[in-house]
PDB file of C-alpha atoms in Angstrom:
ATOM      1  CA  GLY A   1     111.957  90.763  92.294  1.00  0.00           C
ATOM      2  CA  GLN A   2     113.543  90.005  95.652  1.00  0.00           C
ATOM      3  CA  GLN A   3     114.505  86.460  96.438  1.00  0.00           C
ATOM      4  CA  LEU A   4     115.036  84.942  99.831  1.00  0.00           C
ATOM      5  CA  ASN A   5     117.341  81.954  99.918  1.00  0.00           C
ATOM      6  CA  GLN A   6     117.088  79.600 102.849  1.00  0.00           C
ATOM      7  CA  SER A   7     119.663  77.064 103.910  1.00  0.00           C
ATOM      8  CA  PRO A   8     119.838  74.285 104.415  1.00  0.00           C
ATOM      9  CA  GLN A   9     117.128  73.111 102.039  1.00  0.00           C
ATOM     10  CA  SER A  10     116.455  70.134 104.288  1.00  0.00           C
ATOM     11  CA  MET A  11     117.915  68.593 107.396  1.00  0.00           C
ATOM     12  CA  PHE A  12     117.616  65.309 109.249  1.00  0.00           C
ATOM     13  CA  ILE A  13     118.468  65.496 112.925  1.00  0.00           C
ATOM     14  CA  GLN A  14     118.073  63.391 116.030  1.00  0.00           C
ATOM     15  CA  GLU A  15     115.696  64.262 118.816  1.00  0.00           C
ATOM     16  CA  GLY A  16     117.434  66.466 121.358  1.00  0.00           C
ATOM     17  CA  GLU A  17     119.795  68.130 118.878  1.00  0.00           C
ATOM     18  CA  ASP A  18     119.906  71.859 118.261  1.00  0.00           C
ATOM     19  CA  VAL A  19     119.013  73.203 114.806  1.00  0.00           C
ATOM     20  CA  SER A  20     120.202  76.307 112.959  1.00  0.00           C
ATOM     21  CA  MET A  21     118.893  77.664 109.689  1.00  0.00           C
ATOM     22  CA  ASN A  22     119.278  80.947 107.898  1.00  0.00           C
ATOM     23  CA  CYS A  23     117.746  83.173 105.292  1.00  0.00           C
ATOM     24  CA  THR A  24     119.667  85.573 103.049  1.00  0.00           C
ATOM     25  CA  SER A  25     118.755  88.211 100.513  1.00  0.00           C
ATOM     26  CA  SER A  26     120.465  90.614  98.140  1.00  0.00           C
ATOM     27  CA  SER A  27     118.007  93.328  99.253  1.00  0.00           C
ATOM     28  CA  ILE A  28     117.531  95.091 102.576  1.00  0.00           C
ATOM     29  CA  PHE A  29     114.489  94.058 104.609  1.00  0.00           C
ATOM     30  CA  ASN A  30     112.919  96.037 107.452  1.00  0.00           C
ATOM     31  CA  THR A  31     110.841  93.197 108.892  1.00  0.00           C
ATOM     32  CA  TRP A  32     111.626  89.506 109.135  1.00  0.00           C
ATOM     33  CA  LEU A  33     109.099  86.796 109.974  1.00  0.00           C
ATOM     34  CA  TRP A  34     109.562  83.095 110.611  1.00  0.00           C
ATOM     35  CA  TYR A  35     106.719  80.661 109.902  1.00  0.00           C
ATOM     36  CA  LYS A  36     106.282  76.897 110.300  1.00  0.00           C
ATOM     37  CA  GLN A  37     104.079  74.821 108.019  1.00  0.00           C
ATOM     38  CA  ASP A  38     102.839  71.386 109.068  1.00  0.00           C
ATOM     39  CA  PRO A  39     101.550  68.949 106.404  1.00  0.00           C
ATOM     40  CA  GLY A  40      98.023  69.802 105.282  1.00  0.00           C
ATOM     41  CA  GLU A  41      97.986  73.141 107.097  1.00  0.00           C
ATOM     42  CA  GLY A  42      98.825  76.759 106.474  1.00  0.00           C
ATOM     43  CA  PRO A  43     101.966  78.560 107.668  1.00  0.00           C
ATOM     44  CA  VAL A  44     101.851  79.558 111.329  1.00  0.00           C
ATOM     45  CA  LEU A  45     103.785  82.556 112.622  1.00  0.00           C
ATOM     46  CA  LEU A  46     106.606  81.688 115.031  1.00  0.00           C
ATOM     47  CA  ILE A  47     108.567  84.907 115.504  1.00  0.00           C
ATOM     48  CA  ALA A  48     108.475  88.474 114.138  1.00  0.00           C
ATOM     49  CA  LEU A  49     111.566  90.740 114.057  1.00  0.00           C
ATOM     50  CA  TYR A  50     111.430  94.495 113.459  1.00  0.00           C
ATOM     51  CA  LYS A  51     114.891  95.927 114.203  1.00  0.00           C
ATOM     52  CA  ALA A  52     118.382  95.146 112.929  1.00  0.00           C
ATOM     53  CA  GLY A  53     120.239  93.126 115.553  1.00  0.00           C
ATOM     54  CA  GLU A  54     117.046  92.150 117.368  1.00  0.00           C
ATOM     55  CA  LEU A  55     117.129  88.746 119.062  1.00  0.00           C
ATOM     56  CA  THR A  56     113.735  87.268 119.996  1.00  0.00           C
ATOM     57  CA  SER A  57     112.783  83.966 121.609  1.00  0.00           C
ATOM     58  CA  ASN A  58     109.605  81.926 121.589  1.00  0.00           C
ATOM     59  CA  GLY A  59     110.091  78.897 123.857  1.00  0.00           C
ATOM     60  CA  ARG A  60     112.851  76.757 122.369  1.00  0.00           C
ATOM     61  CA  LEU A  61     112.994  78.959 119.259  1.00  0.00           C
ATOM     62  CA  THR A  62     115.275  81.968 118.896  1.00  0.00           C
ATOM     63  CA  ALA A  63     115.496  84.193 115.845  1.00  0.00           C
ATOM     64  CA  GLN A  64     117.776  87.085 114.983  1.00  0.00           C
ATOM     65  CA  PHE A  65     117.468  90.016 112.601  1.00  0.00           C
ATOM     66  CA  GLY A  66     120.881  90.297 110.929  1.00  0.00           C
ATOM     67  CA  ILE A  67     122.880  93.501 111.374  1.00  0.00           C
ATOM     68  CA  THR A  68     123.179  94.006 107.602  1.00  0.00           C
ATOM     69  CA  ARG A  69     119.343  93.712 107.341  1.00  0.00           C
ATOM     70  CA  LYS A  70     119.920  91.238 104.520  1.00  0.00           C
ATOM     71  CA  ASP A  71     119.671  88.085 106.599  1.00  0.00           C
ATOM     72  CA  SER A  72     117.961  86.371 109.495  1.00  0.00           C
ATOM     73  CA  PHE A  73     118.596  83.242 111.533  1.00  0.00           C
ATOM     74  CA  LEU A  74     116.424  80.741 113.374  1.00  0.00           C
ATOM     75  CA  ASN A  75     117.642  78.346 116.038  1.00  0.00           C
ATOM     76  CA  ILE A  76     115.688  75.527 117.646  1.00  0.00           C
ATOM     77  CA  SER A  77     117.125  74.027 120.803  1.00  0.00           C
ATOM     78  CA  ALA A  78     116.583  70.460 122.024  1.00  0.00           C
ATOM     79  CA  SER A  79     114.459  69.417 119.051  1.00  0.00           C
ATOM     80  CA  ILE A  80     111.430  67.164 119.563  1.00  0.00           C
ATOM     81  CA  PRO A  81     109.415  65.119 117.032  1.00  0.00           C
ATOM     82  CA  SER A  82     106.687  67.773 116.693  1.00  0.00           C
ATOM     83  CA  ASP A  83     109.305  70.222 115.346  1.00  0.00           C
ATOM     84  CA  VAL A  84     109.027  68.343 112.028  1.00  0.00           C
ATOM     85  CA  GLY A  85     107.759  70.571 109.234  1.00  0.00           C
ATOM     86  CA  ILE A  86     108.806  73.233 106.763  1.00  0.00           C
ATOM     87  CA  TYR A  87     110.206  76.476 108.152  1.00  0.00           C
ATOM     88  CA  PHE A  88     109.840  79.599 106.056  1.00  0.00           C
ATOM     89  CA  CYS A  89     111.442  82.973 106.478  1.00  0.00           C
ATOM     90  CA  ALA A  90     109.557  85.921 105.042  1.00  0.00           C
ATOM     91  CA  GLY A  91     110.227  89.614 104.898  1.00  0.00           C
ATOM     92  CA  PHE A  92     109.008  93.074 104.014  1.00  0.00           C
ATOM     93  CA  THR A  93     111.268  95.537 102.219  1.00  0.00           C
ATOM     94  CA  GLY A  94     109.166  98.572 103.147  1.00  0.00           C
ATOM     95  CA  THR A  95     105.884  99.535 104.802  1.00  0.00           C
ATOM     96  CA  ALA A  96     102.775  98.219 103.097  1.00  0.00           C
ATOM     97  CA  SER A  97     104.943  96.214 100.725  1.00  0.00           C
ATOM     98  CA  LYS A  98     104.544  92.639  99.591  1.00  0.00           C
ATOM     99  CA  LEU A  99     105.600  89.821 101.887  1.00  0.00           C
ATOM    100  CA  THR A 100     108.327  87.799 100.174  1.00  0.00           C
ATOM    101  CA  PHE A 101     108.767  84.185 101.266  1.00  0.00           C
ATOM    102  CA  GLY A 102     111.945  82.142 101.382  1.00  0.00           C
ATOM    103  CA  THR A 103     112.428  78.798  99.722  1.00  0.00           C
ATOM    104  CA  GLY A 104     111.853  76.860 102.965  1.00  0.00           C
ATOM    105  CA  THR A 105     113.873  74.482 105.150  1.00  0.00           C
ATOM    106  CA  ARG A 106     112.358  71.033 105.610  1.00  0.00           C
ATOM    107  CA  LEU A 107     113.149  69.601 109.051  1.00  0.00           C
ATOM    108  CA  GLN A 108     112.936  65.905 109.886  1.00  0.00           C
ATOM    109  CA  VAL A 109     113.515  64.675 113.428  1.00  0.00           C
ATOM    110  CA  THR A 110     114.375  61.064 114.165  1.00  0.00           C
ATOM    111  CA  LEU A 111     113.955  59.418 117.535  1.00  0.00           C
TER     112      LEU A 111
ATOM    113  CA  ASP B   1      87.092  79.871 116.736  1.00  0.00           C
ATOM    114  CA  THR B   2      89.038  79.516 113.468  1.00  0.00           C
ATOM    115  CA  ALA B   3      90.765  82.793 112.589  1.00  0.00           C
ATOM    116  CA  VAL B   4      91.103  82.463 108.801  1.00  0.00           C
ATOM    117  CA  SER B   5      88.885  79.825 107.234  1.00  0.00           C
ATOM    118  CA  GLN B   6      88.803  78.689 103.622  1.00  0.00           C
ATOM    119  CA  THR B   7      86.348  76.461 101.789  1.00  0.00           C
ATOM    120  CA  PRO B   8      86.588  73.983 100.287  1.00  0.00           C
ATOM    121  CA  LYS B   9      89.689  72.269 101.668  1.00  0.00           C
ATOM    122  CA  TYR B  10      89.913  70.017  98.602  1.00  0.00           C
ATOM    123  CA  LEU B  11      88.741  70.777  95.081  1.00  0.00           C
ATOM    124  CA  VAL B  12      89.090  68.275  92.243  1.00  0.00           C
ATOM    125  CA  THR B  13      87.730  69.330  88.883  1.00  0.00           C
ATOM    126  CA  GLN B  14      88.230  69.011  85.159  1.00  0.00           C
ATOM    127  CA  MET B  15      90.154  71.299  82.871  1.00  0.00           C
ATOM    128  CA  GLY B  16      88.022  74.087  81.453  1.00  0.00           C
ATOM    129  CA  ASN B  17      85.656  74.319  84.424  1.00  0.00           C
ATOM    130  CA  ASP B  18      85.038  77.450  86.514  1.00  0.00           C
ATOM    131  CA  LYS B  19      85.391  77.240  90.302  1.00  0.00           C
ATOM    132  CA  SER B  20      85.373  79.490  93.359  1.00  0.00           C
ATOM    133  CA  ILE B  21      87.199  79.382  96.685  1.00  0.00           C
ATOM    134  CA  LYS B  22      85.869  81.297  99.673  1.00  0.00           C
ATOM    135  CA  CYS B  23      87.764  82.878 102.552  1.00  0.00           C
ATOM    136  CA  GLU B  24      86.585  84.523 105.745  1.00  0.00           C
ATOM    137  CA  GLN B  25      88.511  85.972 108.688  1.00  0.00           C
ATOM    138  CA  ASN B  26      87.179  86.832 112.132  1.00  0.00           C
ATOM    139  CA  LEU B  27      90.299  88.655 113.344  1.00  0.00           C
ATOM    140  CA  GLY B  28      88.987  92.116 112.524  1.00  0.00           C
ATOM    141  CA  HIS B  29      91.831  92.628 110.040  1.00  0.00           C
ATOM    142  CA  ASP B  30      91.451  95.099 107.192  1.00  0.00           C
ATOM    143  CA  THR B  31      93.739  93.429 104.643  1.00  0.00           C
ATOM    144  CA  MET B  32      93.345  90.038 103.006  1.00  0.00           C
ATOM    145  CA  TYR B  33      95.516  88.089 100.567  1.00  0.00           C
ATOM    146  CA  TRP B  34      95.579  85.132  98.210  1.00  0.00           C
ATOM    147  CA  TYR B  35      98.770  83.105  97.829  1.00  0.00           C
ATOM    148  CA  LYS B  36      99.620  80.175  95.571  1.00  0.00           C
ATOM    149  CA  GLN B  37     101.907  77.384  96.831  1.00  0.00           C
ATOM    150  CA  ASP B  38     103.377  75.197  94.087  1.00  0.00           C
ATOM    151  CA  SER B  39     104.532  71.594  94.241  1.00  0.00           C
ATOM    152  CA  LYS B  40     107.962  72.726  95.461  1.00  0.00           C
ATOM    153  CA  LYS B  41     106.236  74.527  98.382  1.00  0.00           C
ATOM    154  CA  PHE B  42     107.164  77.970  97.080  1.00  0.00           C
ATOM    155  CA  LEU B  43     104.662  80.584  98.323  1.00  0.00           C
ATOM    156  CA  LYS B  44     103.873  83.501  96.033  1.00  0.00           C
ATOM    157  CA  ILE B  45     101.403  86.303  96.538  1.00  0.00           C
ATOM    158  CA  MET B  46      98.650  86.697  93.968  1.00  0.00           C
ATOM    159  CA  PHE B  47      96.348  89.439  95.258  1.00  0.00           C
ATOM    160  CA  SER B  48      95.855  91.724  98.225  1.00  0.00           C
ATOM    161  CA  TYR B  49      92.770  93.701  99.245  1.00  0.00           C
ATOM    162  CA  ASN B  50      92.607  96.454 101.850  1.00  0.00           C
ATOM    163  CA  ASN B  51      89.116  97.413 103.011  1.00  0.00           C
ATOM    164  CA  LYS B  52      87.610  95.857  99.878  1.00  0.00           C
ATOM    165  CA  GLU B  53      90.021  97.659  97.534  1.00  0.00           C
ATOM    166  CA  LEU B  54      92.571  95.835  95.397  1.00  0.00           C
ATOM    167  CA  ILE B  55      96.099  96.946  96.344  1.00  0.00           C
ATOM    168  CA  ILE B  56      98.344  94.172  95.027  1.00  0.00           C
ATOM    169  CA  ASN B  57      97.771  92.351  91.771  1.00  0.00           C
ATOM    170  CA  GLU B  58     100.730  90.240  90.747  1.00  0.00           C
ATOM    171  CA  THR B  59     101.122  88.988  87.191  1.00  0.00           C
ATOM    172  CA  VAL B  60      98.269  86.558  87.530  1.00  0.00           C
ATOM    173  CA  PRO B  61      96.238  85.488  84.455  1.00  0.00           C
ATOM    174  CA  ASN B  62      92.951  87.364  84.228  1.00  0.00           C
ATOM    175  CA  ARG B  63      91.150  84.009  84.512  1.00  0.00           C
ATOM    176  CA  PHE B  64      91.658  84.619  88.253  1.00  0.00           C
ATOM    177  CA  SER B  65      89.267  87.191  89.671  1.00  0.00           C
ATOM    178  CA  PRO B  66      89.206  88.041  93.372  1.00  0.00           C
ATOM    179  CA  LYS B  67      86.133  89.582  94.975  1.00  0.00           C
ATOM    180  CA  SER B  68      85.854  91.186  98.384  1.00  0.00           C
ATOM    181  CA  PRO B  69      82.225  91.815  99.406  1.00  0.00           C
ATOM    182  CA  ASP B  70      83.385  93.179 102.778  1.00  0.00           C
ATOM    183  CA  LYS B  71      86.659  93.398 104.657  1.00  0.00           C
ATOM    184  CA  ALA B  72      86.115  90.034 106.369  1.00  0.00           C
ATOM    185  CA  HIS B  73      85.721  88.093 103.120  1.00  0.00           C
ATOM    186  CA  LEU B  74      87.892  87.578 100.059  1.00  0.00           C
ATOM    187  CA  ASN B  75      86.803  85.041  97.467  1.00  0.00           C
ATOM    188  CA  LEU B  76      88.714  83.785  94.444  1.00  0.00           C
ATOM    189  CA  HIS B  77      86.980  82.806  91.221  1.00  0.00           C
ATOM    190  CA  ILE B  78      88.910  80.943  88.551  1.00  0.00           C
ATOM    191  CA  ASN B  79      87.619  80.607  84.980  1.00  0.00           C
ATOM    192  CA  SER B  80      88.628  78.007  82.404  1.00  0.00           C
ATOM    193  CA  LEU B  81      90.828  76.018  84.740  1.00  0.00           C
ATOM    194  CA  GLU B  82      94.121  74.725  83.332  1.00  0.00           C
ATOM    195  CA  LEU B  83      96.412  71.892  84.419  1.00  0.00           C
ATOM    196  CA  GLY B  84      98.979  74.421  85.658  1.00  0.00           C
ATOM    197  CA  ASP B  85      96.451  75.824  88.116  1.00  0.00           C
ATOM    198  CA  SER B  86      96.876  72.714  90.275  1.00  0.00           C
ATOM    199  CA  ALA B  87      98.350  73.971  93.544  1.00  0.00           C
ATOM    200  CA  VAL B  88      97.452  74.836  97.113  1.00  0.00           C
ATOM    201  CA  TYR B  89      95.822  78.253  97.454  1.00  0.00           C
ATOM    202  CA  PHE B  90      96.140  80.041 100.786  1.00  0.00           C
ATOM    203  CA  CYS B  91      94.121  82.947 102.075  1.00  0.00           C
ATOM    204  CA  ALA B  92      95.712  85.225 104.674  1.00  0.00           C
ATOM    205  CA  SER B  93      94.871  88.398 106.568  1.00  0.00           C
ATOM    206  CA  SER B  94      96.680  91.121 108.482  1.00  0.00           C
ATOM    207  CA  GLN B  95      96.076  94.491 110.061  1.00  0.00           C
ATOM    208  CA  GLN B  96      97.559  97.268 107.951  1.00  0.00           C
ATOM    209  CA  GLY B  97      99.334  99.879 109.986  1.00  0.00           C
ATOM    210  CA  GLN B  98     102.540 101.847 110.310  1.00  0.00           C
ATOM    211  CA  ASN B  99     104.585  98.739 110.949  1.00  0.00           C
ATOM    212  CA  ASN B 100     104.423  95.695 108.728  1.00  0.00           C
ATOM    213  CA  GLN B 101     102.127  93.295 110.561  1.00  0.00           C
ATOM    214  CA  PRO B 102     102.476  89.519 110.227  1.00  0.00           C
ATOM    215  CA  GLN B 103      99.962  87.723 108.057  1.00  0.00           C
ATOM    216  CA  HIS B 104      97.777  84.929 109.426  1.00  0.00           C
ATOM    217  CA  PHE B 105      97.041  82.057 107.073  1.00  0.00           C
ATOM    218  CA  GLY B 106      94.146  79.705 106.500  1.00  0.00           C
ATOM    219  CA  ASP B 107      94.688  75.967 106.056  1.00  0.00           C
ATOM    220  CA  GLY B 108      94.634  76.104 102.276  1.00  0.00           C
ATOM    221  CA  THR B 109      92.530  74.789  99.399  1.00  0.00           C
ATOM    222  CA  ARG B 110      94.104  71.926  97.475  1.00  0.00           C
ATOM    223  CA  LEU B 111      93.084  72.342  93.844  1.00  0.00           C
ATOM    224  CA  SER B 112      93.647  69.416  91.490  1.00  0.00           C
ATOM    225  CA  ILE B 113      92.861  69.706  87.801  1.00  0.00           C
ATOM    226  CA  LEU B 114      92.194  66.474  85.911  1.00  0.00           C
TER     227      LEU B 114
END
């Protein structure tokens, strides 16, 4: 089946720094989603992307749907301690298809 | 005002027992899902129901049996629990439509098998 590889696997950054992470696949996706999971909770939707090239922001978060439709990127600007968590990309390859999740990027923010 | 709620949040039981996890959503969605998250945090879909009908059934052992009494509820019954069943199980829901709609997740049920 499809696999979504996220990088980096984990990152330690200082408060105030900007963060970039990406998600790549060998298959074409027609929808990309970015979720954040805090400890002890379920994934929460951050951003949804529906068109190749689309760039969408949600506060300090910006995500892009890659032109090749095989990748997506998430940036967080001016990180704060509550940004700590695991960030997952997820995608659909067609309508009414299964949602495939990435391997996750674990973000730690130090003061 | 919880959107997707699962019970129980924690479940500790012995190998060989049978247990159920319940899920309810008040978002008016017509599709519900069960996911399994392993110790490495990898999320994998198990089942999906649309308007009470099973539409996705991954290669899950038949000890796992989902039941959807109505479109707002999707329960998961597990027979003869095994050590490898220890994981976090997440329920999710979405509105099926022309475009792929994001799924909304519950807070998970942490299942530990002794």
